Every structure is written in structure tokens, then in C-alpha cells.
Short mmCIF file of C-alpha atoms and ligand atoms in Angstrom, two decimals:
data_model
loop_
_atom_site.label_atom_id
_atom_site.label_comp_id
_atom_site.label_asym_id
_atom_site.label_seq_id
_atom_site.Cartn_x
_atom_site.Cartn_y
_atom_site.Cartn_z
CA MET A 2 15.40 -20.09 7.42
CA SER A 3 17.47 -17.20 6.16
CA GLU A 4 15.75 -13.85 5.88
CA THR A 5 16.32 -13.64 2.15
CA SER A 6 15.23 -17.21 1.41
CA THR A 7 12.44 -17.32 -1.16
CA ALA A 8 11.32 -20.63 0.38
CA SER A 9 10.06 -18.87 3.50
CA LYS A 10 6.57 -17.41 3.67
CA TRP A 11 7.39 -14.03 2.21
CA PRO A 12 4.51 -11.71 1.40
CA ARG A 13 3.92 -11.06 -2.29
CA HIS A 14 2.13 -7.79 -1.59
CA VAL A 15 2.90 -5.43 1.31
CA ALA A 16 0.65 -2.44 2.08
CA VAL A 17 1.80 0.35 4.40
CA ILE A 18 0.20 3.22 6.32
CA MET A 19 3.11 5.58 6.96
CA ASP A 20 1.97 7.28 10.17
CA GLY A 21 3.78 9.37 12.76
CA ASN A 22 5.57 12.04 10.71
CA GLY A 23 3.92 14.91 12.60
CA ARG A 24 4.79 13.47 16.02
CA TRP A 25 8.34 12.75 14.93
CA ALA A 26 8.75 16.43 13.99
CA LYS A 27 7.00 17.71 17.13
CA LYS A 28 9.36 15.73 19.36
CA ARG A 29 12.20 17.65 17.71
CA PHE A 30 10.43 21.05 17.91
CA MET A 31 10.26 21.09 14.13
CA PRO A 32 7.31 21.90 11.85
CA ARG A 33 5.16 18.94 10.76
CA ALA A 34 6.41 19.35 7.18
CA ALA A 35 9.90 18.40 8.40
CA GLY A 36 8.47 15.07 9.53
CA HIS A 37 7.01 14.44 6.07
CA HIS A 38 10.37 15.29 4.49
CA ALA A 39 12.13 12.89 6.85
CA GLY A 40 9.54 10.26 5.89
CA VAL A 41 10.83 10.15 2.32
CA LYS A 42 14.01 8.43 3.59
CA SER A 43 11.84 5.67 5.09
CA VAL A 44 9.95 5.34 1.80
CA ARG A 45 13.29 4.75 0.08
CA ALA A 46 14.42 2.19 2.70
CA THR A 47 11.09 0.35 2.48
CA VAL A 48 11.11 0.25 -1.32
CA GLU A 49 14.70 -1.06 -1.29
CA GLY A 50 14.04 -3.54 1.52
CA CYS A 51 10.92 -4.96 -0.10
CA ALA A 52 12.54 -5.20 -3.54
CA ARG A 53 15.54 -6.99 -2.03
CA ARG A 54 13.28 -9.49 -0.30
CA GLY A 55 11.44 -10.34 -3.52
CA VAL A 56 8.15 -8.59 -2.73
CA GLU A 57 6.12 -8.19 -5.94
CA VAL A 58 3.92 -5.25 -4.94
CA LEU A 59 4.38 -2.51 -2.34
CA THR A 60 1.42 -0.18 -1.81
CA LEU A 61 2.05 3.02 0.16
CA PHE A 62 -0.71 5.22 1.58
CA ALA A 63 0.71 8.70 0.96
CA PHE A 64 -2.43 10.86 1.23
CA SER A 65 -5.94 9.82 2.17
CA SER A 66 -9.32 11.24 1.14
CA GLU A 67 -9.55 12.51 4.73
CA ASN A 68 -6.14 14.26 4.66
CA TRP A 69 -7.70 17.11 2.63
CA LYS A 70 -9.17 18.29 5.95
CA ARG A 71 -5.69 19.12 7.33
CA PRO A 72 -4.58 22.77 7.52
CA ALA A 73 -4.21 24.20 3.99
CA GLU A 74 -0.54 24.93 4.64
CA GLU A 75 0.21 21.28 5.48
CA VAL A 76 -1.77 20.00 2.47
CA SER A 77 0.13 22.32 0.17
CA SER A 78 3.52 21.39 1.65
CA LEU A 79 2.68 17.70 1.25
CA MET A 80 1.66 18.24 -2.39
CA ASN A 81 4.94 20.08 -3.06
CA LEU A 82 6.82 17.25 -1.38
CA PHE A 83 5.09 14.69 -3.63
CA VAL A 84 6.09 16.65 -6.75
CA GLN A 85 9.74 16.88 -5.57
CA ALA A 86 9.88 13.28 -4.36
CA LEU A 87 8.44 12.10 -7.70
CA GLU A 88 11.24 13.83 -9.59
CA ARG A 89 14.00 12.33 -7.43
CA GLU A 90 12.69 8.97 -6.30
CA VAL A 91 11.18 7.85 -9.61
CA ASP A 92 14.61 8.16 -11.25
CA VAL A 93 16.09 5.85 -8.62
CA MET A 94 13.22 3.39 -8.86
CA HIS A 95 13.38 3.40 -12.66
CA ARG A 96 17.11 2.59 -12.55
CA ASN A 97 16.24 -0.36 -10.30
CA GLY A 98 13.63 -1.74 -12.69
CA ILE A 99 10.68 -0.78 -10.47
CA ARG A 100 7.29 0.00 -11.96
CA VAL A 101 5.43 2.89 -10.35
CA ARG A 102 1.72 3.54 -10.43
CA PHE A 103 -0.81 5.60 -8.54
CA ILE A 104 -4.28 4.98 -7.17
CA GLY A 105 -6.79 7.53 -5.91
CA GLN A 106 -8.88 10.45 -7.05
CA ARG A 107 -6.35 12.12 -9.35
CA SER A 108 -8.76 14.77 -10.59
CA LEU A 109 -8.50 16.42 -7.16
CA LEU A 110 -4.74 16.94 -7.53
CA SER A 111 -2.91 19.83 -9.20
CA ASP A 112 -2.19 19.61 -12.93
CA GLN A 113 1.54 19.57 -12.12
CA LEU A 114 1.20 16.58 -9.82
CA GLN A 115 -1.14 14.73 -12.20
CA GLN A 116 1.39 15.31 -14.97
CA GLY A 117 4.27 14.05 -12.81
CA MET A 118 2.29 10.94 -11.90
CA ALA A 119 1.39 10.20 -15.52
CA ASP A 120 5.04 10.69 -16.58
CA ALA A 121 6.28 8.37 -13.83
CA GLU A 122 3.79 5.69 -14.86
CA ARG A 123 4.71 6.04 -18.54
CA ARG A 124 8.47 5.97 -17.90
CA THR A 125 8.38 2.88 -15.72
CA GLN A 126 5.54 0.91 -17.29
CA ALA A 127 7.79 -1.58 -19.08
CA ASN A 128 9.84 -2.33 -15.95
CA THR A 129 9.52 -5.88 -14.74
CA GLY A 130 10.72 -5.55 -11.13
CA MET A 131 8.61 -4.80 -8.07
CA GLN A 132 5.54 -2.61 -8.52
CA VAL A 133 5.24 0.37 -6.21
CA VAL A 134 1.67 1.60 -5.91
CA ILE A 135 1.27 5.03 -4.32
CA ALA A 136 -2.16 5.90 -2.98
CA VAL A 137 -2.78 9.65 -3.21
CA ALA A 138 -6.21 11.19 -2.48
CA TYR A 139 -7.29 7.58 -1.97
CA GLY A 140 -10.01 6.18 0.27
CA GLY A 141 -11.20 2.58 0.50
CA ARG A 142 -14.84 3.70 0.57
CA TRP A 143 -14.30 5.89 -2.50
CA ASP A 144 -12.75 2.88 -4.27
CA LEU A 145 -15.74 0.68 -3.40
CA LEU A 146 -18.17 3.41 -4.40
CA GLN A 147 -16.48 3.76 -7.80
CA ALA A 148 -16.71 0.01 -8.37
CA THR A 149 -20.34 -0.10 -7.25
CA SER A 150 -21.35 2.85 -9.45
CA ARG A 151 -19.69 1.26 -12.48
CA LEU A 152 -21.49 -2.03 -11.89
CA ALA A 153 -24.81 -0.24 -11.26
CA ARG A 154 -24.48 1.63 -14.56
CA GLN A 155 -23.76 -1.64 -16.39
CA CYS A 156 -26.85 -3.23 -14.77
CA ALA A 157 -28.99 -0.20 -15.69
CA ARG A 158 -27.84 -0.47 -19.32
CA GLY A 159 -28.76 -4.16 -19.32
CA GLU A 160 -25.14 -5.26 -19.80
CA ARG A 161 -25.21 -7.16 -16.49
CA ASP A 162 -27.78 -8.96 -14.39
CA ALA A 163 -27.83 -7.54 -10.84
CA GLU A 164 -28.93 -10.94 -9.51
CA GLN A 165 -25.79 -12.58 -10.90
CA LEU A 166 -23.21 -10.21 -9.38
CA GLN A 167 -20.24 -11.99 -7.77
CA GLU A 168 -17.52 -10.84 -5.38
CA ALA A 169 -15.13 -11.10 -8.34
CA ASP A 170 -17.12 -8.38 -10.15
CA ILE A 171 -16.40 -5.95 -7.33
CA SER A 172 -12.71 -6.97 -7.16
CA ALA A 173 -12.44 -6.48 -10.92
CA ASN A 174 -13.61 -2.87 -10.65
CA LEU A 175 -11.37 -1.75 -7.79
CA GLU A 176 -8.16 0.25 -8.24
CA LEU A 177 -6.00 -2.83 -7.53
CA HIS A 178 -8.09 -5.09 -9.80
CA ASP A 179 -5.05 -6.66 -11.48
CA LEU A 180 -2.95 -7.25 -8.36
CA PRO A 181 -3.02 -9.89 -5.61
CA ASP A 182 -4.52 -8.76 -2.30
CA PRO A 183 -1.97 -7.59 0.27
CA ASP A 184 -0.53 -10.40 2.39
CA LEU A 185 0.99 -8.07 4.96
CA PHE A 186 -0.28 -4.69 6.16
CA ILE A 187 2.08 -2.49 8.19
CA ARG A 188 1.01 0.60 10.13
CA THR A 189 3.59 2.68 11.94
CA GLY A 190 2.91 5.40 14.52
CA GLY A 191 1.06 3.42 17.20
CA GLU A 192 -2.57 3.55 15.99
CA ARG A 193 -4.31 0.22 15.44
CA ARG A 194 -6.67 1.15 12.61
CA ILE A 195 -7.11 0.56 8.89
CA SER A 196 -8.21 4.21 8.39
CA ASN A 197 -10.14 3.73 5.14
CA PHE A 198 -7.18 2.16 3.32
CA LEU A 199 -7.78 -0.84 1.01
CA LEU A 200 -10.99 -1.92 2.74
CA TRP A 201 -11.97 -4.73 0.36
CA ASN A 202 -8.46 -5.94 -0.39
CA LEU A 203 -7.38 -6.24 3.25
CA ALA A 204 -10.05 -8.82 4.14
CA TYR A 205 -7.54 -11.63 4.85
CA THR A 206 -4.36 -9.61 5.23
CA GLU A 207 -2.08 -10.11 8.24
CA LEU A 208 -2.06 -6.85 10.20
CA TYR A 209 1.17 -5.60 11.77
CA PHE A 210 1.17 -2.49 13.95
CA THR A 211 4.25 -0.84 15.40
CA ASP A 212 4.74 2.18 17.65
CA VAL A 213 7.78 3.25 15.61
CA LEU A 214 7.15 6.62 13.95
CA TRP A 215 7.40 6.51 10.15
CA PRO A 216 10.64 8.55 9.82
CA ASP A 217 12.30 6.05 12.21
CA PHE A 218 11.14 3.05 10.18
CA GLY A 219 14.11 1.47 8.42
CA ASP A 220 15.31 -1.91 7.27
CA ALA A 221 15.54 -3.43 10.78
CA GLU A 222 11.91 -2.46 11.46
CA LEU A 223 10.85 -3.89 8.09
CA ALA A 224 12.64 -7.13 8.97
CA ASP A 225 10.60 -7.28 12.24
CA ALA A 226 7.37 -6.97 10.25
CA PHE A 227 8.46 -9.79 7.93
CA THR A 228 9.37 -11.98 10.89
CA TYR A 229 5.90 -11.36 12.34
CA PHE A 230 4.35 -12.34 9.01
CA ASN A 231 6.46 -15.45 8.79
CA GLU A 232 5.18 -16.58 12.20
CA ARG A 233 1.48 -16.22 11.33
CA GLN A 234 -0.60 -19.15 10.22
CA ARG A 235 -2.94 -17.88 7.51
CA ARG A 236 -6.10 -19.97 7.69
CA PHE A 237 -8.49 -18.24 5.25
CA GLY A 238 -11.47 -19.63 7.22
CA LEU A 239 -10.13 -23.22 7.33
CA THR A 240 -9.26 -25.15 10.51
CA ALA A 241 -5.64 -25.65 11.55
CA GLU A 242 -6.07 -29.39 10.84
CA GLN A 243 -7.29 -28.76 7.29
CA LEU A 244 -4.31 -26.50 6.69
CA GLU A 245 -1.87 -29.10 8.02
CA LYS A 246 -3.31 -31.67 5.60
CA GLN A 247 -3.03 -29.18 2.74
CA SER A 248 0.59 -28.35 3.50
CA ALA A 249 1.50 -32.03 3.94
CA GLY A 250 0.15 -32.49 0.39
CA LYS A 251 2.25 -29.60 -0.81
CA ALA A 252 5.42 -30.63 1.07
CA GLY A 253 8.49 -29.59 -0.77
CA SER A 254 6.83 -26.80 -2.72
CA ALA A 255 7.53 -23.15 -1.98
CA MET A 256 5.19 -21.62 0.62
CA ARG A 257 4.64 -18.23 -0.96
CA GLU A 258 1.04 -18.88 -2.00
CA PRO A 259 -1.46 -18.61 0.84
CA GLY A 260 -3.02 -21.99 1.59
C1 LIG B 26 1.00 10.51 8.22
O1 LIG B 26 1.71 11.06 9.31
C2 LIG B 26 1.72 10.76 6.97
C3 LIG B 26 1.22 11.42 5.88
C4 LIG B 26 -0.14 11.95 5.82
C5 LIG B 26 2.06 11.67 4.69
C6 LIG B 26 2.96 10.57 4.26
C7 LIG B 26 3.90 11.11 3.28
C8 LIG B 26 5.21 10.82 3.20
C9 LIG B 26 5.89 9.82 4.03
C10 LIG B 26 6.00 11.59 2.19
C11 LIG B 26 6.60 10.85 1.08
C12 LIG B 26 5.71 9.95 0.34
C13 LIG B 26 6.01 9.46 -0.90
C14 LIG B 26 5.21 8.32 -1.40
C15 LIG B 26 7.07 10.01 -1.75
P1 LIG B 26 0.98 12.12 10.21
O2 LIG B 26 1.23 13.48 9.66
O3 LIG B 26 -0.47 11.78 10.35
O4 LIG B 26 1.71 11.95 11.58
P2 LIG B 26 1.08 12.18 13.04
O5 LIG B 26 0.06 11.10 13.24
O6 LIG B 26 2.26 12.03 13.94
O7 LIG B 26 0.50 13.56 13.06
#
């Protein structure tokens, strides 16, 4: 099946931990910030590659709740990079019909960055192409805590019955409440961890880890991740036999929806 065929099992939603910028820079005797700058090129390649392959949502982990603990100088250079990258990259994405949005604890960010994020969201909100979700000051536990607090307040006010809570109530209160769960998770940089990314949403996601450092991640590496995804059999708790029966019933239909 050709790589661009929509009949193959392409992921609708791809989520990425972009790791390895610091090591990439260190190998070149450059400051860590240079690695983050070089990483912007890979962001562009990944956005383009996913859009070209018909991905509907791409979620990028740009800065975690834990990243605040990095040296102040690195945090501030990353924040400056986000402001600059927003100005340049959002223009390109907007021209390509991409909708941009952000998840995370925005109140912790500078007014300038919050303003840039709000502008980017406003400018691109009517676009109908791929959605790019950028997680900044985001943590999966924070996301779950927010959802839980909201539900607890509704229960306390008598608007909900705590005994009747469903999984869907939690999903509906998370940052990605209106989007499908990621089908494919990619982490570069050699670590095999989720690192407090989309903890709830990644429950059934196919996990792909590569040793490639983020600034070296380009279209060929993205293609490898898609090939890996295409070779997985997503069972969602069913047996292989049950799945075979299901897909025999669906023969001829596109295979984008998980069985
Ligand atoms: C992790 O590498 C990377 C980050 C904390 C920052 C990611 C940011 C970018 C790629 C910049 C552009 C982003 C957008 C969305 C415009 P690391 O520093 O932990 O690398 P290391 O593990 O080698 O130290």
C-alpha cells in the first residue's frame, strides 16, 4: 500500500515528545539553546509530513510542568524561542489552512506569550485543515486534577451525582475533550517513558520510541513511525480472532477507525 494511501491504517491523531535537543547541541559543543532552535526545523517537517499524510490532529509536547525546574536561563531562552517561533511558524501554518491551539497552564506563562498564543488561536480558528495542538506548561496529572476538581465542584453543588460518574465525564473535562485520543505516540531521544504527557488519552495509543534526537527527526523518520503504526494490530482488549471477524465484516471499508 502506498505511503500516502488513505486506505491504509493511518493515525488520525499523532502525539509527540520532542526529546534530545540538549544532547544534540552537546554533541556539537553548542549551548543547549542551540538544540532547541534546531528543533524548530523538525517541528516544521513534522507538521508538514503529518498534514501531507492526512493526519487530523498533531499534538506536540513543547514544555512540561516539570520543565520549570530547568536552569532559569534555559527556561527563559525556551520561552523566547516559543514567542519567536509563534510569530514565524503560525504564519506558515495559517497559509496552509492549519488550526493551532494550545493546552497547559497558561497563567504561568508571560503576558507576551499568552497574548501570542491567543492571537494564533484566534487567527487560525476558522481553518479546516489539520489541528496542531501545542502543549506548553502541560502535565497529564495537572490535566486530570483540573478535570477531577471541576467534577468535584459540580458534585458539591448538587449538579452531578458522584455515584453516577462515568469515564466519559472525565474525558469531557480534559484539555483534549473534543478530540479523538492519539492513535500514535512518538518519542525521540532514546527514553522509553510517557513523562506525564497525555496520561488519560494515551491509554490505547501505539507507542513508538526512537533513539533519533529531535533536531535530526525529519520526514524519513516520521515515515518509519507511520510504518511501525501500520504494522500494529490494535486490539482494544479484544482477541485477535474477534478482530478478524470484525474486519471481515467491514471488508472493503477504509481502515482508519480503530476496530
Ligand atoms: C526536550 O529536549 C525538548 C524541549 C524541552 C523543548 C522542545 C522545544 C522545541 C522543539 C522548540 C520548538 C517548539 C515549538 C512547538 C515551536 P531536551 O532539552 O530534554 O533534550 P535532552 O534530553 O537531550 O537534554
